[in-house]
């Protein structure tokens, strides 16, 4: 899976079985930091792709208007929009950061995806990300892709199928459209002896 980079690796298991710790261990070995999204029922496009720095945009807009006034001109949207809609005015979120990552082994972690409701548009966004590794910034009329850079490694963790997870807002199962695009690795609950061994190694 690591060499093919063909779809996400979906780690399923009860809370506390080490899904996120596994991804962190991979990142430690590869000397990198994951671009991580911690999902909840309200996870949105803004949280995962990008947000505009409205405070900085407001300052820039006023500066453009002042500069034009000095020259005896009145600012229009054609003057202001190119100045405020560019990469300098963007808060970069995890999925966009993954695409922009110049390393050979960028890693994206979509943590607890089962907490996002099945009808949420976030699932469609994630599918587009898997299939194209491209993000369109509509305000800039620009599509950002990986180009010739290697595809990222994508990890998804899910407590799906666990009763306790469903009671806390998780889904019983991930959408089939996502499961079909990835490799599923189910992590079993550790025995008491295994838990003791893990804690001993960490200490």
mmCIF file of C-alpha atoms in Angstrom:
data_model
loop_
_atom_site.group_PDB
_atom_site.id
_atom_site.type_symbol
_atom_site.label_atom_id
_atom_site.label_comp_id
_atom_site.label_asym_id
_atom_site.label_seq_id
_atom_site.Cartn_x
_atom_site.Cartn_y
_atom_site.Cartn_z
ATOM 1 C CA UNK A 1 0.000 0.000 0.000
ATOM 2 C CA UNK A 2 2.770 2.445 0.940
ATOM 3 C CA UNK A 3 4.588 2.008 -2.379
ATOM 4 C CA UNK A 4 1.475 1.989 -4.595
ATOM 5 C CA UNK A 5 -0.119 5.076 -2.974
ATOM 6 C CA UNK A 6 -3.414 3.820 -4.387
ATOM 7 C CA UNK A 7 -6.214 5.158 -2.197
ATOM 8 C CA UNK A 8 -6.336 5.647 1.556
ATOM 9 C CA UNK A 9 -5.452 3.153 4.283
ATOM 10 C CA UNK A 10 -8.536 2.925 6.495
ATOM 11 C CA UNK A 11 -7.783 1.936 10.090
ATOM 12 C CA UNK A 12 -10.856 0.618 11.886
ATOM 13 C CA UNK A 13 -11.129 -0.370 15.525
ATOM 14 C CA UNK A 14 -12.475 0.565 18.939
ATOM 15 C CA UNK A 15 -11.233 3.728 20.662
ATOM 16 C CA UNK A 16 -7.860 3.162 22.316
ATOM 17 C CA UNK A 17 -6.631 0.395 20.010
ATOM 18 C CA UNK A 18 -3.838 2.593 18.635
ATOM 19 C CA UNK A 19 -5.104 3.782 15.238
ATOM 20 C CA UNK A 20 -3.829 7.339 15.577
ATOM 21 C CA UNK A 21 -0.704 6.158 17.413
ATOM 22 C CA UNK A 22 0.072 3.913 14.434
ATOM 23 C CA UNK A 23 -0.034 6.891 12.048
ATOM 24 C CA UNK A 24 2.099 8.969 14.424
ATOM 25 C CA UNK A 25 4.640 6.144 14.559
ATOM 26 C CA UNK A 26 4.819 6.031 10.742
ATOM 27 C CA UNK A 27 5.368 9.802 10.684
ATOM 28 C CA UNK A 28 8.127 9.490 13.276
ATOM 29 C CA UNK A 29 9.917 6.862 11.174
ATOM 30 C CA UNK A 30 9.562 9.053 8.058
ATOM 31 C CA UNK A 31 10.628 12.165 10.005
ATOM 32 C CA UNK A 32 7.518 14.099 9.056
ATOM 33 C CA UNK A 33 4.371 15.599 10.600
ATOM 34 C CA UNK A 34 0.877 14.562 9.382
ATOM 35 C CA UNK A 35 -1.564 17.069 7.955
ATOM 36 C CA UNK A 36 -4.334 16.146 10.376
ATOM 37 C CA UNK A 37 -8.091 16.746 10.476
ATOM 38 C CA UNK A 38 -9.961 15.715 13.637
ATOM 39 C CA UNK A 39 -13.502 15.116 12.423
ATOM 40 C CA UNK A 40 -16.764 15.939 14.168
ATOM 41 C CA UNK A 41 -20.393 16.177 12.955
ATOM 42 C CA UNK A 42 -19.785 19.772 11.788
ATOM 43 C CA UNK A 43 -16.520 19.224 9.881
ATOM 44 C CA UNK A 44 -16.645 21.422 6.784
ATOM 45 C CA UNK A 45 -14.849 22.523 3.634
ATOM 46 C CA UNK A 46 -13.366 25.521 5.441
ATOM 47 C CA UNK A 47 -11.830 23.368 8.174
ATOM 48 C CA UNK A 48 -10.242 20.981 5.693
ATOM 49 C CA UNK A 49 -9.234 23.123 2.679
ATOM 50 C CA UNK A 50 -8.767 26.822 3.359
ATOM 51 C CA UNK A 51 -10.248 29.943 4.900
ATOM 52 C CA UNK A 52 -9.793 33.555 3.933
ATOM 53 C CA UNK A 53 -8.019 35.829 6.386
ATOM 54 C CA UNK A 54 -10.813 38.405 6.442
ATOM 55 C CA UNK A 55 -8.975 40.723 8.819
ATOM 56 C CA UNK A 56 -5.952 40.932 6.504
ATOM 57 C CA UNK A 57 -8.231 41.248 3.466
ATOM 58 C CA UNK A 58 -9.954 44.247 5.055
ATOM 59 C CA UNK A 59 -6.629 45.999 5.695
ATOM 60 C CA UNK A 60 -5.407 45.286 2.154
ATOM 61 C CA UNK A 61 -8.682 46.508 0.666
ATOM 62 C CA UNK A 62 -8.424 49.816 2.533
ATOM 63 C CA UNK A 63 -4.797 50.256 1.435
ATOM 64 C CA UNK A 64 -5.756 49.722 -2.214
ATOM 65 C CA UNK A 65 -8.563 52.265 -1.916
ATOM 66 C CA UNK A 66 -6.229 54.850 -0.304
ATOM 67 C CA UNK A 67 -3.563 54.347 -2.966
ATOM 68 C CA UNK A 68 -6.042 54.846 -5.795
ATOM 69 C CA UNK A 69 -7.528 57.923 -4.131
ATOM 70 C CA UNK A 70 -4.062 59.476 -4.028
ATOM 71 C CA UNK A 71 -3.972 59.082 -7.796
ATOM 72 C CA UNK A 72 -7.434 60.573 -8.174
ATOM 73 C CA UNK A 73 -9.167 57.269 -8.879
ATOM 74 C CA UNK A 74 -12.005 55.398 -7.210
ATOM 75 C CA UNK A 75 -11.475 51.713 -6.342
ATOM 76 C CA UNK A 76 -13.717 49.094 -7.955
ATOM 77 C CA UNK A 77 -14.056 45.366 -7.366
ATOM 78 C CA UNK A 78 -11.658 44.804 -10.294
ATOM 79 C CA UNK A 79 -8.998 46.681 -8.346
ATOM 80 C CA UNK A 80 -9.668 45.111 -4.957
ATOM 81 C CA UNK A 81 -10.378 41.426 -5.684
ATOM 82 C CA UNK A 82 -6.947 40.531 -7.189
ATOM 83 C CA UNK A 83 -5.306 42.216 -4.187
ATOM 84 C CA UNK A 84 -7.246 40.320 -1.520
ATOM 85 C CA UNK A 85 -7.824 36.941 -3.190
ATOM 86 C CA UNK A 86 -4.363 35.390 -3.332
ATOM 87 C CA UNK A 87 -2.281 32.877 -1.366
ATOM 88 C CA UNK A 88 -0.982 35.567 0.997
ATOM 89 C CA UNK A 89 -4.510 36.049 2.362
ATOM 90 C CA UNK A 90 -5.321 32.376 2.948
ATOM 91 C CA UNK A 91 -5.289 30.252 6.086
ATOM 92 C CA UNK A 92 -4.107 26.887 4.698
ATOM 93 C CA UNK A 93 -5.947 23.905 6.183
ATOM 94 C CA UNK A 94 -4.831 20.215 6.209
ATOM 95 C CA UNK A 95 -5.981 18.910 2.784
ATOM 96 C CA UNK A 96 -4.657 21.941 0.913
ATOM 97 C CA UNK A 97 -1.447 21.718 2.965
ATOM 98 C CA UNK A 98 -1.087 18.094 1.823
ATOM 99 C CA UNK A 99 -1.296 19.103 -1.838
ATOM 100 C CA UNK A 100 1.180 21.954 -1.349
ATOM 101 C CA UNK A 101 3.648 19.736 0.584
ATOM 102 C CA UNK A 102 6.877 19.474 -1.443
ATOM 103 C CA UNK A 103 8.216 16.388 0.344
ATOM 104 C CA UNK A 104 8.349 12.916 -1.222
ATOM 105 C CA UNK A 105 6.132 11.428 1.479
ATOM 106 C CA UNK A 106 3.385 13.888 2.498
ATOM 107 C CA UNK A 107 0.954 12.279 4.920
ATOM 108 C CA UNK A 108 -2.689 13.254 5.466
ATOM 109 C CA UNK A 109 -4.601 11.952 8.484
ATOM 110 C CA UNK A 110 -8.399 12.180 8.459
ATOM 111 C CA UNK A 111 -9.120 11.205 12.045
ATOM 112 C CA UNK A 112 -12.453 9.612 13.118
ATOM 113 C CA UNK A 113 -14.210 10.108 9.786
ATOM 114 C CA UNK A 114 -17.150 8.046 11.077
ATOM 115 C CA UNK A 115 -18.195 11.055 13.199
ATOM 116 C CA UNK A 116 -19.161 12.947 10.022
ATOM 117 C CA UNK A 117 -22.826 12.223 9.095
ATOM 118 C CA UNK A 118 -23.252 10.098 5.964
ATOM 119 C CA UNK A 119 -25.205 12.844 4.165
ATOM 120 C CA UNK A 120 -22.564 15.497 4.830
ATOM 121 C CA UNK A 121 -20.968 17.101 1.716
ATOM 122 C CA UNK A 122 -17.617 16.551 3.431
ATOM 123 C CA UNK A 123 -17.635 12.928 2.195
ATOM 124 C CA UNK A 124 -17.893 14.107 -1.429
ATOM 125 C CA UNK A 125 -15.028 16.520 -0.835
ATOM 126 C CA UNK A 126 -12.885 13.688 0.548
ATOM 127 C CA UNK A 127 -13.678 11.504 -2.494
ATOM 128 C CA UNK A 128 -12.624 14.273 -4.881
ATOM 129 C CA UNK A 129 -9.419 14.661 -2.900
ATOM 130 C CA UNK A 130 -8.650 10.916 -3.247
ATOM 131 C CA UNK A 131 -9.406 10.809 -6.949
ATOM 132 C CA UNK A 132 -7.782 14.007 -8.199
ATOM 133 C CA UNK A 133 -5.435 15.436 -5.551
ATOM 134 C CA UNK A 134 -6.626 18.815 -6.763
ATOM 135 C CA UNK A 135 -8.324 21.729 -5.026
ATOM 136 C CA UNK A 136 -10.004 24.606 -6.839
ATOM 137 C CA UNK A 137 -9.907 28.015 -5.185
ATOM 138 C CA UNK A 138 -12.910 29.571 -6.896
ATOM 139 C CA UNK A 139 -12.230 33.158 -5.810
ATOM 140 C CA UNK A 140 -8.806 32.992 -7.507
ATOM 141 C CA UNK A 141 -10.047 30.933 -10.471
ATOM 142 C CA UNK A 142 -7.129 28.599 -9.795
ATOM 143 C CA UNK A 143 -6.805 24.826 -9.390
ATOM 144 C CA UNK A 144 -3.916 23.606 -7.249
ATOM 145 C CA UNK A 145 -2.645 20.077 -8.002
ATOM 146 C CA UNK A 146 0.276 17.874 -7.033
ATOM 147 C CA UNK A 147 1.642 18.176 -10.572
ATOM 148 C CA UNK A 148 4.614 15.841 -11.030
ATOM 149 C CA UNK A 149 5.117 15.423 -7.274
ATOM 150 C CA UNK A 150 4.427 11.980 -5.712
ATOM 151 C CA UNK A 151 0.898 11.286 -4.492
ATOM 152 C CA UNK A 152 0.406 11.687 -0.727
ATOM 153 C CA UNK A 153 -0.160 8.850 1.723
ATOM 154 C CA UNK A 154 -3.659 9.133 3.188
ATOM 155 C CA UNK A 155 -4.721 7.551 6.458
ATOM 156 C CA UNK A 156 -8.315 7.434 7.702
ATOM 157 C CA UNK A 157 -9.211 6.302 11.203
ATOM 158 C CA UNK A 158 -12.689 5.168 12.147
ATOM 159 C CA UNK A 159 -14.428 3.708 15.186
ATOM 160 C CA UNK A 160 -17.193 2.501 12.836
ATOM 161 C CA UNK A 161 -19.089 -0.542 13.998
ATOM 162 C CA UNK A 162 -18.386 0.180 17.667
ATOM 163 C CA UNK A 163 -21.560 0.716 19.747
ATOM 164 C CA UNK A 164 -19.893 3.234 22.076
ATOM 165 C CA UNK A 165 -18.733 5.247 19.072
ATOM 166 C CA UNK A 166 -22.248 5.392 17.623
ATOM 167 C CA UNK A 167 -23.636 6.638 20.932
ATOM 168 C CA UNK A 168 -21.077 9.481 20.914
ATOM 169 C CA UNK A 169 -21.998 10.584 17.393
ATOM 170 C CA UNK A 170 -20.107 8.103 15.219
ATOM 171 C CA UNK A 171 -21.656 6.184 12.324
ATOM 172 C CA UNK A 172 -22.143 2.446 12.190
ATOM 173 C CA UNK A 173 -20.116 2.241 8.977
ATOM 174 C CA UNK A 174 -18.257 4.476 6.540
ATOM 175 C CA UNK A 175 -19.804 5.085 3.088
ATOM 176 C CA UNK A 176 -19.138 2.295 0.587
ATOM 177 C CA UNK A 177 -17.835 4.875 -1.888
ATOM 178 C CA UNK A 178 -14.947 5.564 0.500
ATOM 179 C CA UNK A 179 -14.393 1.934 1.565
ATOM 180 C CA UNK A 180 -14.122 0.828 -2.086
ATOM 181 C CA UNK A 181 -11.362 3.346 -2.766
ATOM 182 C CA UNK A 182 -9.099 2.228 0.046
ATOM 183 C CA UNK A 183 -7.551 -0.674 1.904
ATOM 184 C CA UNK A 184 -9.238 -1.507 5.218
ATOM 185 C CA UNK A 185 -7.113 -2.676 8.138
ATOM 186 C CA UNK A 186 -9.083 -3.692 11.226
ATOM 187 C CA UNK A 187 -7.262 -3.378 14.553
ATOM 188 C CA UNK A 188 -8.509 -5.748 17.219
ATOM 189 C CA UNK A 189 -8.926 -4.759 20.847
ATOM 190 C CA UNK A 190 -5.745 -5.511 22.782
ATOM 191 C CA UNK A 191 -5.587 -8.109 25.519
ATOM 192 C CA UNK A 192 -4.572 -6.961 29.003
ATOM 193 C CA UNK A 193 -1.123 -8.497 28.422
ATOM 194 C CA UNK A 194 -0.691 -6.594 25.151
ATOM 195 C CA UNK A 195 -1.763 -3.339 26.807
ATOM 196 C CA UNK A 196 0.828 -3.868 29.541
ATOM 197 C CA UNK A 197 3.506 -4.565 26.901
ATOM 198 C CA UNK A 198 2.655 -1.358 24.995
ATOM 199 C CA UNK A 199 2.714 0.748 28.172
ATOM 200 C CA UNK A 200 6.030 -0.811 29.228
ATOM 201 C CA UNK A 201 7.600 0.025 25.843
ATOM 202 C CA UNK A 202 6.323 3.607 26.001
ATOM 203 C CA UNK A 203 7.704 4.075 29.522
#
